[in-house]
Amino acid sequence: MPQPKPAVPADSVPGDPSTTLPETVDPVPVPEPNPRAAKEDKQPPQKPAGPVQGPPMPPASEASRQDETPPETAPIPEPNPRTAAEKPDDAAPGEETEPESDQPKPMLPDARSAVGPDPSGQMPAKEIACRQRLTELGVKFDNLPAESDPVGCSIPYPIVIKSLGKGIGIEPDAAMNCAMAEAAARFAKDVISPAAQDVFGKPLKAISHASAYVCRPRAGTQKLSEHAFGNALDISSFTLSDGTTVAVEPSPPEKNGRFVSTVRRAACGPFKTVLGPGDPDHSEHLHFDLAPRRNGGTVCE
């Protein structure tokens, strides 16, 4: 006899959307279709309607062949090592660094570069005596702190001259060592002023200078100039008591030329170097200095 079937609950009738499967049965995942593959299978390749930027992509069969070289691309230039060396990473945009050849060259050694002020702070006796003589000549001056520079320039006991004696000014104020100041003051009193009186009938009122102490090398050399030790003075013009200016120049008026020539010749002796017009570096001034030379020799041109 057939066995009676058990009653099926109303909430699990076949075909009912609300029917649920037992928890022990896992649903089988169905892979989602690849839209790209379906599109490629169903639609034939179409040509683009307009121009395409760059070269067309190769067919898949060609792209997969590894025994052929890829399409050529524009070569990328290698960086220039020289340019990289000349322009370091920390250089500002548009800023070029100077090549080594443009760097200042070291100066030739000079024994005076190592001379500094006395560590005790006391001024040597010869410097004190020099200042006493300047006072007697009527020179107005002030003491300055010691001057020095890594390249070798040095004045242990500099002064700034504000006048060259009684009634003789200097423009502008000039820094130099005391010995040079004394030589310039005596020369102005004993030679320049009498020469002005003789040629123009007027005494000297003042001189104008182009440079006194300047930390620099001698023109075109690696040797320090006498200016680097406050040991030189460049006179560019003379002013007479009536205000007349007599310039130092290559082709002066006759009377001016005679006066400047007289001063120039007389300077050889009181000064160790005398240069002026005719020398390309001194065409507009008279250069006087006290350069130390063997046996007290002079250079007068």
Coordinates of C-alpha atoms in Angstrom, one line a residue:
M1 CA 0.0 0.0 0.0
P2 CA 1.4 3.4 -0.9
Q3 CA 2.4 5.5 2.1
P4 CA 0.7 8.9 2.4
K5 CA 2.9 11.9 1.6
P6 CA 3.5 14.4 4.4
A7 CA 1.7 17.7 4.1
V8 CA 3.7 20.5 2.5
P9 CA 3.6 23.8 4.4
A10 CA 1.7 26.6 2.7
D11 CA 4.7 29.0 2.8
S12 CA 6.9 26.6 0.7
V13 CA 4.6 25.7 -2.2
P14 CA 6.6 25.2 -5.4
G15 CA 6.5 28.1 -7.8
D16 CA 5.8 30.6 -4.9
P17 CA 8.3 33.4 -5.1
S18 CA 8.6 33.4 -1.4
T19 CA 9.8 29.8 -1.4
T20 CA 13.2 29.5 0.3
L21 CA 15.8 26.8 0.0
P22 CA 17.2 25.0 3.0
E23 CA 20.1 26.8 4.6
T24 CA 22.4 23.9 3.9
V25 CA 22.2 24.4 0.2
D26 CA 24.7 27.1 -1.2
P27 CA 23.7 29.0 -4.3
V28 CA 26.0 28.5 -7.3
P29 CA 27.6 31.9 -8.4
V30 CA 26.9 32.8 -11.9
P31 CA 29.8 34.8 -13.6
E32 CA 28.8 38.1 -14.9
P33 CA 29.2 38.6 -18.6
N34 CA 32.2 40.7 -19.8
P35 CA 30.7 43.7 -21.6
R36 CA 33.9 44.4 -23.5
A37 CA 34.1 40.8 -24.8
A38 CA 30.5 40.7 -25.7
K39 CA 30.9 44.0 -27.5
E40 CA 33.9 42.8 -29.4
D41 CA 32.2 39.5 -30.4
K42 CA 29.0 41.1 -31.6
Q43 CA 30.1 44.4 -33.1
P44 CA 32.5 44.7 -35.9
P45 CA 35.4 47.2 -35.5
Q46 CA 34.5 50.6 -36.6
K47 CA 36.7 53.3 -38.0
P48 CA 36.9 56.6 -36.0
A49 CA 34.9 59.4 -37.5
G50 CA 37.6 62.0 -37.2
P51 CA 41.4 62.3 -37.1
V52 CA 43.1 60.3 -34.3
Q53 CA 46.0 61.8 -32.3
G54 CA 49.1 59.6 -32.4
P55 CA 49.8 56.4 -34.2
P56 CA 46.9 53.7 -34.4
M57 CA 47.1 50.8 -31.9
P58 CA 48.4 47.7 -33.5
P59 CA 46.1 44.6 -33.8
A60 CA 46.1 42.3 -30.8
S61 CA 48.0 39.6 -32.8
E62 CA 50.8 42.0 -33.6
A63 CA 51.0 43.4 -30.1
S64 CA 51.4 39.9 -28.7
R65 CA 54.4 39.1 -30.9
Q66 CA 57.5 39.6 -28.7
D67 CA 60.0 38.9 -31.5
E68 CA 59.4 42.3 -33.1
T69 CA 60.6 45.6 -31.9
P70 CA 58.1 48.1 -30.6
P71 CA 57.3 51.2 -32.6
E72 CA 60.0 53.9 -32.6
T73 CA 59.5 56.8 -30.1
A74 CA 61.2 60.2 -30.1
P75 CA 64.6 59.9 -28.3
I76 CA 65.0 61.8 -25.0
P77 CA 68.3 63.8 -25.0
E78 CA 70.7 62.9 -22.3
P79 CA 71.5 65.7 -19.8
N80 CA 74.7 67.7 -20.6
P81 CA 77.1 67.0 -17.7
R82 CA 79.0 70.2 -18.4
T83 CA 75.9 72.3 -18.0
A84 CA 74.9 70.5 -14.8
A85 CA 78.3 71.2 -13.4
E86 CA 78.2 74.9 -14.2
K87 CA 74.6 75.3 -12.8
P88 CA 74.2 73.5 -9.5
D89 CA 70.8 72.5 -8.2
D90 CA 70.7 75.3 -5.6
A91 CA 71.2 78.0 -8.2
A92 CA 68.3 80.4 -8.7
P93 CA 66.4 80.2 -12.0
G94 CA 68.2 82.2 -14.6
E95 CA 71.3 82.7 -12.4
E96 CA 74.6 81.5 -13.9
T97 CA 77.6 80.7 -11.7
E98 CA 80.9 82.1 -12.7
P99 CA 83.5 79.7 -14.0
E100 CA 86.6 79.1 -11.9
S101 CA 88.7 81.1 -14.3
D102 CA 86.8 84.3 -13.3
Q103 CA 87.5 83.8 -9.6
P104 CA 90.0 86.3 -8.1
K105 CA 93.6 85.0 -8.1
P106 CA 95.6 85.0 -4.9
M107 CA 98.0 87.9 -4.4
L108 CA 101.7 87.4 -4.3
P109 CA 103.0 87.4 -0.7
D110 CA 104.1 90.7 0.9
A111 CA 105.7 90.9 4.3
R112 CA 103.6 93.9 5.3
S113 CA 100.4 91.8 5.1
A114 CA 101.4 90.0 8.3
V115 CA 102.0 93.2 10.3
G116 CA 99.2 94.1 12.7
P117 CA 98.8 96.4 15.6
D118 CA 100.6 95.7 18.9
P119 CA 98.7 93.0 20.9
S120 CA 99.1 95.2 24.0
G121 CA 97.0 97.9 22.4
Q122 CA 99.8 100.4 22.8
M123 CA 100.9 102.6 19.8
P124 CA 104.6 102.2 18.9
A125 CA 106.8 105.2 19.6
K126 CA 107.5 105.9 15.9
E127 CA 103.8 106.2 15.3
I128 CA 103.4 108.6 18.2
A129 CA 106.3 110.7 16.9
C130 CA 104.9 110.8 13.4
R131 CA 101.6 112.2 14.7
Q132 CA 103.3 114.9 16.7
R133 CA 105.1 116.0 13.5
L134 CA 101.8 116.2 11.7
T135 CA 100.3 118.4 14.4
E136 CA 103.3 120.7 14.1
L137 CA 102.7 121.0 10.4
G138 CA 99.0 122.0 11.0
V139 CA 97.6 118.7 9.6
K140 CA 94.1 117.9 10.7
F141 CA 93.6 114.1 11.1
D142 CA 91.9 111.4 13.1
N143 CA 93.1 108.0 14.1
L144 CA 91.3 105.0 12.6
P145 CA 91.0 101.3 13.7
A146 CA 93.5 98.9 12.1
E147 CA 92.7 97.9 8.5
S148 CA 93.2 94.4 7.2
D149 CA 91.8 92.1 4.5
P150 CA 92.2 88.4 3.8
V151 CA 93.9 89.1 0.4
G152 CA 96.7 90.8 2.3
C153 CA 95.9 94.5 2.5
S154 CA 96.9 96.0 5.8
I155 CA 97.4 99.3 7.8
P156 CA 98.1 98.6 11.5
Y157 CA 97.8 102.3 12.5
P158 CA 95.8 104.2 9.8
I159 CA 94.8 107.9 10.0
V160 CA 92.3 109.9 8.0
I161 CA 93.7 113.3 6.7
K162 CA 91.2 116.2 6.6
S163 CA 93.8 118.9 5.7
L164 CA 97.4 118.9 4.5
G165 CA 98.5 121.8 6.7
K166 CA 97.8 125.4 7.4
G167 CA 95.6 126.7 4.7
I168 CA 95.9 123.6 2.5
G169 CA 92.9 121.3 2.2
I170 CA 92.4 117.9 0.8
E171 CA 89.2 116.7 -0.9
P172 CA 87.8 114.2 0.0
D173 CA 89.3 113.1 3.3
A174 CA 92.0 110.5 2.7
A175 CA 92.9 107.4 4.7
M176 CA 96.6 106.4 4.7
N177 CA 99.5 105.5 7.0
C178 CA 101.2 108.2 9.0
A179 CA 104.4 108.2 7.0
M180 CA 102.6 108.8 3.7
A181 CA 100.5 111.5 5.3
E182 CA 103.6 113.3 6.6
A183 CA 105.4 113.0 3.2
A184 CA 102.3 114.5 1.4
A185 CA 101.9 117.3 3.9
R186 CA 105.5 118.4 3.6
F187 CA 105.5 118.1 -0.2
A188 CA 102.4 120.3 -0.4
K189 CA 103.9 122.9 1.8
D190 CA 107.5 122.9 0.4
V191 CA 106.9 122.2 -3.3
I192 CA 103.3 122.4 -4.6
S193 CA 102.3 125.7 -3.0
P194 CA 105.5 127.5 -4.0
A195 CA 105.2 126.1 -7.6
A196 CA 101.6 127.5 -7.8
Q197 CA 102.8 130.9 -6.6
D198 CA 105.6 130.9 -9.2
V199 CA 103.5 129.8 -12.2
F200 CA 100.1 131.3 -11.4
G201 CA 100.9 134.0 -8.9
K202 CA 98.5 132.3 -6.4
P203 CA 99.2 130.0 -3.5
L204 CA 97.7 126.5 -3.3
K205 CA 94.4 126.2 -1.5
A206 CA 93.6 122.5 -1.8
I207 CA 94.3 119.3 -3.7
S208 CA 91.7 116.7 -4.9
H209 CA 92.7 113.1 -4.9
A210 CA 91.4 110.1 -6.8
S211 CA 92.4 107.5 -4.2
A212 CA 94.4 106.9 -1.1
Y213 CA 93.9 103.6 0.8
V214 CA 92.3 101.1 -1.5
C215 CA 92.5 97.3 -1.1
R216 CA 93.4 96.2 -4.6
P217 CA 96.3 94.8 -6.7
R218 CA 98.6 96.7 -8.9
A219 CA 97.0 97.1 -12.4
G220 CA 97.4 93.9 -14.5
T221 CA 99.3 92.0 -11.8
Q222 CA 98.9 89.8 -8.8
K223 CA 101.0 92.1 -6.7
L224 CA 99.3 94.2 -4.1
S225 CA 99.3 98.0 -4.8
E226 CA 100.9 100.5 -2.5
H227 CA 97.4 101.7 -2.0
A228 CA 96.6 98.4 -0.3
F229 CA 99.0 99.5 2.6
G230 CA 97.8 103.2 2.7
N231 CA 101.2 104.0 1.2
A232 CA 100.1 106.0 -1.9
L233 CA 98.2 109.1 -3.0
D234 CA 96.7 109.8 -6.4
I235 CA 96.3 113.6 -7.1
S236 CA 93.8 114.4 -9.8
S237 CA 93.7 118.3 -9.5
F238 CA 94.9 121.3 -7.6
T239 CA 92.8 124.3 -6.5
L240 CA 94.4 127.8 -6.2
S241 CA 93.5 130.4 -3.7
D242 CA 91.3 132.2 -6.2
G243 CA 89.3 129.0 -6.9
T244 CA 91.1 128.1 -10.2
T245 CA 91.3 124.4 -10.8
V246 CA 94.3 122.9 -12.4
A247 CA 93.6 119.3 -13.6
V248 CA 96.1 116.6 -14.3
E249 CA 95.4 115.6 -17.9
P250 CA 97.2 114.3 -21.0
S251 CA 97.1 117.5 -23.0
P252 CA 96.8 120.5 -20.6
P253 CA 97.0 124.2 -21.4
E254 CA 100.6 125.5 -21.5
K255 CA 100.7 127.1 -18.1
N256 CA 98.9 124.2 -16.4
G257 CA 101.2 121.7 -18.1
R258 CA 104.3 123.6 -16.8
F259 CA 103.0 123.7 -13.3
V260 CA 102.1 119.9 -13.2
S261 CA 105.5 119.0 -14.8
T262 CA 107.3 121.1 -12.1
V263 CA 105.4 119.2 -9.3
R264 CA 106.0 115.9 -11.0
R265 CA 109.8 116.3 -11.4
A266 CA 110.2 117.6 -7.8
A267 CA 108.3 114.6 -6.4
C268 CA 111.1 112.2 -7.4
G269 CA 113.0 111.9 -4.2
P270 CA 110.5 112.7 -1.5
F271 CA 108.5 109.8 -3.0
K272 CA 109.8 106.5 -4.2
T273 CA 107.4 106.1 -7.2
V274 CA 106.1 108.9 -9.4
L275 CA 103.8 108.2 -12.3
G276 CA 101.4 110.4 -14.4
P277 CA 100.2 111.3 -17.9
G278 CA 102.0 109.2 -20.5
D279 CA 101.4 106.1 -18.5
P280 CA 98.1 104.5 -19.6
D281 CA 97.0 103.8 -16.1
H282 CA 97.8 107.3 -14.8
S283 CA 96.8 109.6 -17.6
E284 CA 94.5 111.7 -15.4
H285 CA 96.4 111.8 -12.0
L286 CA 99.8 111.9 -10.4
H287 CA 100.6 108.8 -8.4
F288 CA 103.0 109.2 -5.5
D289 CA 104.0 106.4 -3.1
L290 CA 106.6 105.3 -0.6
A291 CA 107.2 101.8 -1.9
P292 CA 110.2 100.2 -0.1
R293 CA 113.0 99.3 -2.5
R294 CA 116.5 98.0 -2.1
N295 CA 119.0 100.8 -1.4
G296 CA 116.1 103.3 -1.4
G297 CA 115.7 103.3 -5.2
T298 CA 113.1 105.3 -7.0
V299 CA 110.9 104.8 -10.1
C300 CA 110.0 108.1 -11.7
E301 CA 108.3 108.2 -15.1

